[in-house]
Coordinates of C-alpha atoms in Angstrom, one line a residue:
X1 CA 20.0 -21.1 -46.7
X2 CA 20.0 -18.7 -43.9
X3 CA 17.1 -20.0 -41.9
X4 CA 18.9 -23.7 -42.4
X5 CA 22.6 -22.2 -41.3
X6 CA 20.3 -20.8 -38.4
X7 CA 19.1 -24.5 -37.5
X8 CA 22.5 -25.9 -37.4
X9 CA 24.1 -23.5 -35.3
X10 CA 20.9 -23.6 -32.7
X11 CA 21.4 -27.8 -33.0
X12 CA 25.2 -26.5 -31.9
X13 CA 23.8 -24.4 -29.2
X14 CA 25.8 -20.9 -31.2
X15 CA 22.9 -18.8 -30.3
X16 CA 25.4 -15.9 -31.5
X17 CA 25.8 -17.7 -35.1
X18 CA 21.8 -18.3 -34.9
X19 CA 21.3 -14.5 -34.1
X20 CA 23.5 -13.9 -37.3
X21 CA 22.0 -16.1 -39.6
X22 CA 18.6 -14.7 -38.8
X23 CA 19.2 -11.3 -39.0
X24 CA 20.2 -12.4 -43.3
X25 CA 17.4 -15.0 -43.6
X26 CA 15.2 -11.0 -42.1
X27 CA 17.2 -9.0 -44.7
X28 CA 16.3 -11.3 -47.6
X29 CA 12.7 -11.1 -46.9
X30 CA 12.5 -7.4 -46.5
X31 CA 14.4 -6.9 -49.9
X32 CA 12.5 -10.1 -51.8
X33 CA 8.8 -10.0 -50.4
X34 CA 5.9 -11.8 -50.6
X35 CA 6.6 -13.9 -47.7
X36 CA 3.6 -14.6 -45.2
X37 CA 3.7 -12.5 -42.2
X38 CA 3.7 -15.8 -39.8
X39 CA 7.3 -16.5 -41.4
X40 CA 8.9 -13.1 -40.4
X41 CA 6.9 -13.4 -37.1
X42 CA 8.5 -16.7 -36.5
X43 CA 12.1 -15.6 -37.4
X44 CA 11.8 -12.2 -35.5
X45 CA 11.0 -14.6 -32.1
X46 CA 14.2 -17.1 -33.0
X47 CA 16.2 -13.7 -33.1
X48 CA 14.8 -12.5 -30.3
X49 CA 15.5 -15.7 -27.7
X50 CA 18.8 -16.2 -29.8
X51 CA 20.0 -12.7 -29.5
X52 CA 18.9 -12.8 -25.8
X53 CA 20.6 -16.0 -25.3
X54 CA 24.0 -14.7 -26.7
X55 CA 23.8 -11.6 -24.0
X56 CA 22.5 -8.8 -26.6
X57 CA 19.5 -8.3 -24.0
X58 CA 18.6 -4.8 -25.9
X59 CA 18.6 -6.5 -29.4
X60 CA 16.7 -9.3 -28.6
X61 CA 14.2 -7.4 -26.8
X62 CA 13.6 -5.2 -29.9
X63 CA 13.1 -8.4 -32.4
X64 CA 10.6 -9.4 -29.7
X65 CA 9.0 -6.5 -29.6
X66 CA 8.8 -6.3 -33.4
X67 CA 7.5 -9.4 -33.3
X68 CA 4.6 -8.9 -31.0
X69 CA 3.7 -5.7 -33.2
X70 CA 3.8 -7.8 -36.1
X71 CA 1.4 -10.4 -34.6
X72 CA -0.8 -8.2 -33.0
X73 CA -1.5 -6.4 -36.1
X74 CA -2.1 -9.5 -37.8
X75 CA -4.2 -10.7 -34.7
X76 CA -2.0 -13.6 -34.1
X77 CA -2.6 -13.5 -29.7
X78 CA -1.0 -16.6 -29.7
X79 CA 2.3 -15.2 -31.1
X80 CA 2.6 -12.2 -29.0
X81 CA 2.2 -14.3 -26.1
X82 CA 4.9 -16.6 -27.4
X83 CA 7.2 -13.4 -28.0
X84 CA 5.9 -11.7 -24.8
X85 CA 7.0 -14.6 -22.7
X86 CA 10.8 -15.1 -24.5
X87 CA 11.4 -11.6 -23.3
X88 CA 12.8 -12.6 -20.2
X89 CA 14.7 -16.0 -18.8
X90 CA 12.7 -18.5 -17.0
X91 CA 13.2 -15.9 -13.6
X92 CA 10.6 -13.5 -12.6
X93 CA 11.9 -9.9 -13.4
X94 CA 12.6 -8.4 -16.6
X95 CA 16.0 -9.0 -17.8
X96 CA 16.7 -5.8 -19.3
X97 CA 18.1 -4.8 -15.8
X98 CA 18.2 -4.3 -12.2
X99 CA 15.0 -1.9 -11.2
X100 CA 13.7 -1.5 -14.7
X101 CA 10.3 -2.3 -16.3
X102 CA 9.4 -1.5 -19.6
X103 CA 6.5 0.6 -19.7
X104 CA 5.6 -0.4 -23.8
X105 CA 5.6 -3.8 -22.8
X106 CA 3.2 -3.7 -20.0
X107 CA 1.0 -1.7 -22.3
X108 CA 1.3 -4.0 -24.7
X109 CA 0.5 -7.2 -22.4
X110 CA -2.7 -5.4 -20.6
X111 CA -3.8 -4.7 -24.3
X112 CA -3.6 -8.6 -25.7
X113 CA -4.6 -9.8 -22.3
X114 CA -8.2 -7.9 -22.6
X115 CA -9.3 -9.0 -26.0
X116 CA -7.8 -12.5 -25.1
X117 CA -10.7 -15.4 -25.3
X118 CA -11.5 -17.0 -22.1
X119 CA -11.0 -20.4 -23.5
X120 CA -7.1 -19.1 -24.4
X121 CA -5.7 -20.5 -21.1
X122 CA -2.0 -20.9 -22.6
X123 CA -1.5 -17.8 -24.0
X124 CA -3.3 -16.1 -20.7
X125 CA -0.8 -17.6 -19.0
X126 CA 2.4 -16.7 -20.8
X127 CA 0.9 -13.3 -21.2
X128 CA 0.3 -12.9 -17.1
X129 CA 4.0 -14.7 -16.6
X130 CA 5.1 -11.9 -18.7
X131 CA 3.6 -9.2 -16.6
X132 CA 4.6 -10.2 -13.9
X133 CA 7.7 -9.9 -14.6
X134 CA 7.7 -6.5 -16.3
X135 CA 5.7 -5.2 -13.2
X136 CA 7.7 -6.6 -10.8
X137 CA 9.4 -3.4 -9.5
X138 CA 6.5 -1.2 -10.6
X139 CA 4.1 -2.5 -8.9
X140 CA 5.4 -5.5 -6.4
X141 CA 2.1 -5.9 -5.1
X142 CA 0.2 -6.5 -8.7
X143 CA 3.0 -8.7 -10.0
X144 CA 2.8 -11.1 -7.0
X145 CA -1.1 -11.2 -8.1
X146 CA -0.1 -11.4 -11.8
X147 CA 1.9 -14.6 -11.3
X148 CA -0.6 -16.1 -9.1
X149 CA -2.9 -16.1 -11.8
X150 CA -0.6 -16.9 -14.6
X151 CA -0.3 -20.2 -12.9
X152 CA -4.8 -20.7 -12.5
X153 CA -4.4 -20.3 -16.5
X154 CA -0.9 -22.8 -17.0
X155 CA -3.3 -25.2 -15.0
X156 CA -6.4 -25.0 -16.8
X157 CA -4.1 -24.8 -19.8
X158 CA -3.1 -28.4 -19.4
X159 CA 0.0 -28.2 -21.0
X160 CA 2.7 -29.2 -18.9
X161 CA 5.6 -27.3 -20.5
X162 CA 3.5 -23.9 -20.0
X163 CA 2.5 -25.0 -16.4
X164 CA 6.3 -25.8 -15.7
X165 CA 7.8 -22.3 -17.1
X166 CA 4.8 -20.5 -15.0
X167 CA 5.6 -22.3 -12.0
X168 CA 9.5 -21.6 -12.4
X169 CA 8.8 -17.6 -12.4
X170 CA 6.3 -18.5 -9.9
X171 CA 9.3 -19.5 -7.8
X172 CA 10.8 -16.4 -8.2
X173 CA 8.2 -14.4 -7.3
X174 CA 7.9 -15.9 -3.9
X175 CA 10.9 -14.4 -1.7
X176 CA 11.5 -13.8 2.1
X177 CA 10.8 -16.8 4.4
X178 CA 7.4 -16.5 4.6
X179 CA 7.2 -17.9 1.3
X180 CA 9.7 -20.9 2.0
X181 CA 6.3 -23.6 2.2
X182 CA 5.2 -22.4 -1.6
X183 CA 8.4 -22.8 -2.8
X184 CA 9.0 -26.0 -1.9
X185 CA 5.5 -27.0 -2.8
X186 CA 6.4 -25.5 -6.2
X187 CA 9.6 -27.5 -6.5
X188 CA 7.7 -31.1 -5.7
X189 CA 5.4 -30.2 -8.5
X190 CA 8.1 -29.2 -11.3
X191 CA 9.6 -32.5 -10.0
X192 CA 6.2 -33.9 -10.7
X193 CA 6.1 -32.2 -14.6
X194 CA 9.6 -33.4 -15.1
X195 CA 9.0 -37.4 -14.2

């Protein structure tokens, strides 16, 4: 009944009222069992975005985080790199805040990203997307790198909704006006994805 309260109130766009409903649907599971790990996985990512998308930046971070553990000790790549990349808005930088990286996290990317299999273009992408941003005021230098292959892999991913979130932090990552040309270039080609 939780999970289902959960989908209503995300149809409603209540991401607070999702967050709520999810952290129940969590508490039930811990206290009842049994359940597959790929179902608390799942519901720890909807916390995380939700929670994130209600402005408790912290708290969804952590669910994602958990979530990433969860799948990675499960060896589920494809799920840390969908919790990875719900760590942060469609921007560049981390959204915990202004100047801060989070060192766990890049450990935790580098990790996923070594063992990843070549053929594993999607999640090689959300994974680089995601250290790109988490680097990006680390190590400016490596994070411009990062993105610029995060969006090689979207493309050889050919899946347009992973190419189009890679290209928007992409964007982002290209400041000052020497990068006015690949911006717009980026922009024809999102207009592109989206017609």
């Amino acid at each position: 009944y939780s999970v289902a309260a959960a989908d209503v109130a995300q149809a409603a766009q209540a991401s607070g009222d999702v967050a709520a409903h999810l952290e129940r649907a969590l508490a039930v599971m811990k206290v009842s069992g049994g359940r597959p790990a790929a179902q608390r996985i799942e519901l720890l990512v909807r916390l995380g975005i939700a929670q994130r998308d209600a402005g408790e930046l912290m708290g969804g971070r952590s669910s994602l985080v958990e979530a990433c553990l969860l799948a990675e000790s499960v060896g589920d790549d494809a799920s840390v790199a969908t919790a990875l990349a719900a760590l942060n808005s469609d921007d560049l930088w981390a959204g915990i805040d202004w100047s801060t990286f989070d060192q766990r996290v890049v450990t935790m990317i580098e990790r996923v990203l070594r063992r990843a299999r070549p053929e594993s273009h999607a999640v090689t992408a959300l994974l680089s997307a995601a250290l790109a941003a988490e680097l990006l005021y680390l190590d400016p230098a490596r994070s411009d790198r990062v993105s610029s292959d995060a969006v090689v892999a979207a493309e050889a991913s050919g899946d347009p909704v992973v190419l189009a979130r890679v290209l928007l932090q992409r964007y982002w990552a290209v400041s000052g006006s020497e990068g006015n040309a690949e911006r717009a270039q980026i922009g024809d080609r999102l207009i592109q994805l989206t017609e």
